[in-house]
Tab-separated table of C-alpha atoms in Angstrom:
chain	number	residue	atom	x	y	z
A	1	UNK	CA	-38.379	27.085	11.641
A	2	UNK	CA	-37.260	25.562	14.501
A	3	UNK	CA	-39.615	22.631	14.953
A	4	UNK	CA	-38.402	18.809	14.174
A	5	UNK	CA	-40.330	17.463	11.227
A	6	UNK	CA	-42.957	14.454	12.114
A	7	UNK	CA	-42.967	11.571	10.109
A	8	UNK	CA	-40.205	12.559	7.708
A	9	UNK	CA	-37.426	10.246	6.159
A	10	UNK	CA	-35.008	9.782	8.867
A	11	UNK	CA	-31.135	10.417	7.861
A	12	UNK	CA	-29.711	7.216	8.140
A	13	UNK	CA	-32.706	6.262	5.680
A	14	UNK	CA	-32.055	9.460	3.702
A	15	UNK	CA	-28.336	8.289	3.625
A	16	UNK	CA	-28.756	4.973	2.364
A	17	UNK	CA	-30.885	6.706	-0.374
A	18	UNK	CA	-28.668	8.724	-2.033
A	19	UNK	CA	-25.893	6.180	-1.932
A	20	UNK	CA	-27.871	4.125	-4.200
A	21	UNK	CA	-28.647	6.812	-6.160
A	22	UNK	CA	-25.160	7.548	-6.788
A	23	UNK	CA	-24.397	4.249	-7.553
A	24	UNK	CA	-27.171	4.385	-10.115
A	25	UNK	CA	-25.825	6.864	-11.764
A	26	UNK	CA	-22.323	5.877	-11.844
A	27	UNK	CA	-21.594	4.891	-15.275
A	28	UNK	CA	-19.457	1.556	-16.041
A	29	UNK	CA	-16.377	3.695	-16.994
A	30	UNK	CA	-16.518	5.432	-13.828
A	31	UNK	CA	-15.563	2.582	-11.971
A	32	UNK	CA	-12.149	2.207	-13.287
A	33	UNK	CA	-11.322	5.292	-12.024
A	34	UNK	CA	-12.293	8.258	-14.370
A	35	UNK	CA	-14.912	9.133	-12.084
A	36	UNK	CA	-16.217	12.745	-12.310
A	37	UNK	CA	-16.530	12.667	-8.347
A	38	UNK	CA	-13.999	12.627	-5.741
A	39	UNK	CA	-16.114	11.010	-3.050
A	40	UNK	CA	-16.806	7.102	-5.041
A	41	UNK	CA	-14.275	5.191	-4.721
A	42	UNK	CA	-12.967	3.641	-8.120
A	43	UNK	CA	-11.074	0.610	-9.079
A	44	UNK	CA	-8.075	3.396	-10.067
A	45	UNK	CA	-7.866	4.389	-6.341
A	46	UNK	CA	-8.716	1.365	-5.017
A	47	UNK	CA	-5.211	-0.323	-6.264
A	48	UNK	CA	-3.090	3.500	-5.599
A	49	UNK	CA	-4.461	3.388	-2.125
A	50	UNK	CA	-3.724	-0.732	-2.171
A	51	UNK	CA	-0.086	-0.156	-3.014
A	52	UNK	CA	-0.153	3.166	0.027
A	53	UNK	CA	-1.567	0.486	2.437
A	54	UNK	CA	1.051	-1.947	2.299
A	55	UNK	CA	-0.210	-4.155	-0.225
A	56	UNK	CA	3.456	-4.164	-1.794
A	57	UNK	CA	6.568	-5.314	-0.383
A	58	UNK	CA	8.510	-3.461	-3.596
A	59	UNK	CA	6.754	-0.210	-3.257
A	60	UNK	CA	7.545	-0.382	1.128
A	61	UNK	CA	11.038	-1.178	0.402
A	62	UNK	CA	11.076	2.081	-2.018
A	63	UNK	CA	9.280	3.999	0.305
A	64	UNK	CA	11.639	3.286	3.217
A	65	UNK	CA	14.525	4.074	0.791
A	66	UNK	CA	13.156	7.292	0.065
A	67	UNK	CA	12.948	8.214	3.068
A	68	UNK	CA	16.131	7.794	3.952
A	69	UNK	CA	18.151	9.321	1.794
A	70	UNK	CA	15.477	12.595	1.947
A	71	UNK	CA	16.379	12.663	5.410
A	72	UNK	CA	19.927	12.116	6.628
A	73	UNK	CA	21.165	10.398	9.377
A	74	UNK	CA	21.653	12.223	12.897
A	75	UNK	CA	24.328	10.189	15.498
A	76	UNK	CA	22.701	12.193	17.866
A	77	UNK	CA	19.433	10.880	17.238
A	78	UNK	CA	18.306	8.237	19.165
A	79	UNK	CA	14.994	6.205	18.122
A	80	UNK	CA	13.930	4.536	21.380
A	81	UNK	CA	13.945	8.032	22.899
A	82	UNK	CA	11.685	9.666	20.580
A	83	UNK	CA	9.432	6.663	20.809
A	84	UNK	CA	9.621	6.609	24.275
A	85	UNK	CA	8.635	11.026	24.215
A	86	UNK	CA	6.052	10.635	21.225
A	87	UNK	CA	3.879	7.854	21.073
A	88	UNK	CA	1.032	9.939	22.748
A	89	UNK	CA	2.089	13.285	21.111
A	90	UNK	CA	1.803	11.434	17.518
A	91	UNK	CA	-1.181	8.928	18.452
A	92	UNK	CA	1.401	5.929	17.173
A	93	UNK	CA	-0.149	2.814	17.409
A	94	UNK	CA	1.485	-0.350	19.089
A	95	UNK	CA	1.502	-2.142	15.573
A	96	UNK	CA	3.801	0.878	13.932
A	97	UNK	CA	6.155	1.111	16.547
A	98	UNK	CA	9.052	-1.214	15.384
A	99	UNK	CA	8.693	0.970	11.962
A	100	UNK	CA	9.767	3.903	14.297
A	101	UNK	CA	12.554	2.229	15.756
A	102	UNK	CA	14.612	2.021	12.691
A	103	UNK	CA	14.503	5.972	11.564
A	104	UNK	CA	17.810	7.628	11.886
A	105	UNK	CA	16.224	11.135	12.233
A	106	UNK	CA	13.638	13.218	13.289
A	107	UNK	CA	12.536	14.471	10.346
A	108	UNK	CA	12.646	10.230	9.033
A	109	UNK	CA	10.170	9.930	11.880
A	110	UNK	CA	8.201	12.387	11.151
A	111	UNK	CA	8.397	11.198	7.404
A	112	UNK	CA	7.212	7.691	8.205
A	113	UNK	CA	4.619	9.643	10.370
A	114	UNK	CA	3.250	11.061	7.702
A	115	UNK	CA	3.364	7.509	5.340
A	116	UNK	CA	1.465	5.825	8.461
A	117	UNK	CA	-1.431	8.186	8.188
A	118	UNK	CA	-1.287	8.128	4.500
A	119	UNK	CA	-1.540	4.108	5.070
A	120	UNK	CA	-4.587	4.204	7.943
A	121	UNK	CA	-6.595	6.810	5.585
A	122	UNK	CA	-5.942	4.136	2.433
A	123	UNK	CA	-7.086	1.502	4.457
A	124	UNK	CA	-10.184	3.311	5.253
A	125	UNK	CA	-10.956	4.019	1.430
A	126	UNK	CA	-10.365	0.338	0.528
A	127	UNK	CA	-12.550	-0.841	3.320
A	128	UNK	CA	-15.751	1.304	1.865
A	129	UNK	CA	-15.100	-0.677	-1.311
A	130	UNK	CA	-17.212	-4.085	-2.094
A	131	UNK	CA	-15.501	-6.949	-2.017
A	132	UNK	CA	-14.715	-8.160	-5.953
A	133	UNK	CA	-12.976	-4.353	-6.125
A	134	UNK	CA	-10.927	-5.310	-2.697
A	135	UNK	CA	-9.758	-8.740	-4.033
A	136	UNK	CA	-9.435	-7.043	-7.799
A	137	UNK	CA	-7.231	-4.217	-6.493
A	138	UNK	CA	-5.142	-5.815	-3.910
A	139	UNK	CA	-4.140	-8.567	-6.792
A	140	UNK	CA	-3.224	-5.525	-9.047
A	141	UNK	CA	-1.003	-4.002	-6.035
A	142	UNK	CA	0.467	-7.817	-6.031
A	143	UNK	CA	1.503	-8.063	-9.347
A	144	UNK	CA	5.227	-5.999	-8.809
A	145	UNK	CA	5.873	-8.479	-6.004
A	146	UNK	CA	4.902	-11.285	-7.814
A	147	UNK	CA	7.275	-10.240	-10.905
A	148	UNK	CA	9.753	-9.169	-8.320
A	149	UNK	CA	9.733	-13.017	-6.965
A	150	UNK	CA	10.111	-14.420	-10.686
A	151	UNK	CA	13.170	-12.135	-11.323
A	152	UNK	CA	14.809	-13.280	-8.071
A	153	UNK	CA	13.959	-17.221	-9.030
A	154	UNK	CA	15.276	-16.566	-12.111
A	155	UNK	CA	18.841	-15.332	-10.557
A	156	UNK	CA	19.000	-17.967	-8.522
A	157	UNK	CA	18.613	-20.532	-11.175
A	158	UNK	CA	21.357	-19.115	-13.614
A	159	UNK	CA	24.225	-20.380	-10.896
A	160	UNK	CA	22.497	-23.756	-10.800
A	161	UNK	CA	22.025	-24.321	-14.536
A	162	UNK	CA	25.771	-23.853	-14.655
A	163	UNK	CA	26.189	-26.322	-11.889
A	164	UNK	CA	24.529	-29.044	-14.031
A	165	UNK	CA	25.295	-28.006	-17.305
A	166	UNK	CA	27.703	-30.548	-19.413
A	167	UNK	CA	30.885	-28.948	-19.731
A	168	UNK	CA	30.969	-29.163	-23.853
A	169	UNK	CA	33.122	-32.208	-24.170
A	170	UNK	CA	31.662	-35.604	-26.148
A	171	UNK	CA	32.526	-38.880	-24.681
A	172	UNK	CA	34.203	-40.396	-27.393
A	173	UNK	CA	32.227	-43.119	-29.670
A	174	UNK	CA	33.607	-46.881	-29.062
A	175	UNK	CA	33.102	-49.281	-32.241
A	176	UNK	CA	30.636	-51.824	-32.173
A	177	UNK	CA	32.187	-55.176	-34.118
């Protein structure tokens, strides 16, 4: 007890080990997300944690919408101030800032606080993923923005179809003699 092993399998070796071995015995079905075991990361959690990492305009717009009518607005509250007290408090990062500025309470800060770190963690899981699952889930997490796009193409081209639509009355025939 006590005294470092010689010429044993090093843990990054060790590590590299059992990752394959877990992959080995991950089972086809698995990686859709039914998995048995909370630490692989499946094509299931890959596209929730693709939609929680801002991989859908739709789902951000809900999110936002959520949160404000959860938290309602204080006119005493005043956004630049609590950015300007909390940044370090929080650990925000310069790129989530502007998200901050728009809250119109504390607890909607500390809401989108919470959806940030939600995001960052997501991020994290997608980035341990291999590449064809990335690309596969972010084009899942796509798809609502994508059919959101067609519906508001779709709008826009029922005013113009009546625009160039014949108005219904027939030119009338002249004789040919």
């Amino acid at each position: 007890m006590g005294r470092p092993v010689i010429g044993g399998e090093a843990a990054s070796t060790r590590a590299v080990r059992e990752c394959h071995e877990q992959q080995a015995r991950q089972l086809w079905y698995q990686t859709l997300g039914f998995a048995t075991d909370t630490n692989t990361e499946t094509l299931y959690q890959g596209v929730a944690d693709s939609f929680k990492a801002g991989g859908s305009i739709a789902l951000n717009l809900l999110a936002s919408y959520r949160r404000a009518y959860d938290n309602p607005v204080d006119p005493d509250f005043d956004p630049l101030r609590w950015l300007d007290d909390n940044p370090e408090k929080y650990q925000i990062e310069l790129q989530h800032l502007s998200s901050f500025a728009g809250t119109g309470s504390d607890a909607e800060a500390l809401a989108l606080l919470v959806d940030v770190t939600e995001r960052k963690a997501a991020e994290k899981r997608i980035q341990r993923m291999g590449a064809a699952a990335q690309l596969t889930a972010r084009a899942i997490a796509a798809l609502p923005d994508v059919a959101l796009l067609l519906v508001i193409v779709a709008a826009l081209c029922i005013p113009l179809r009546a625009a160039f639509r014949r108005t219904g009355r027939s030119v009338p025939a002249t004789a040919n003699t």
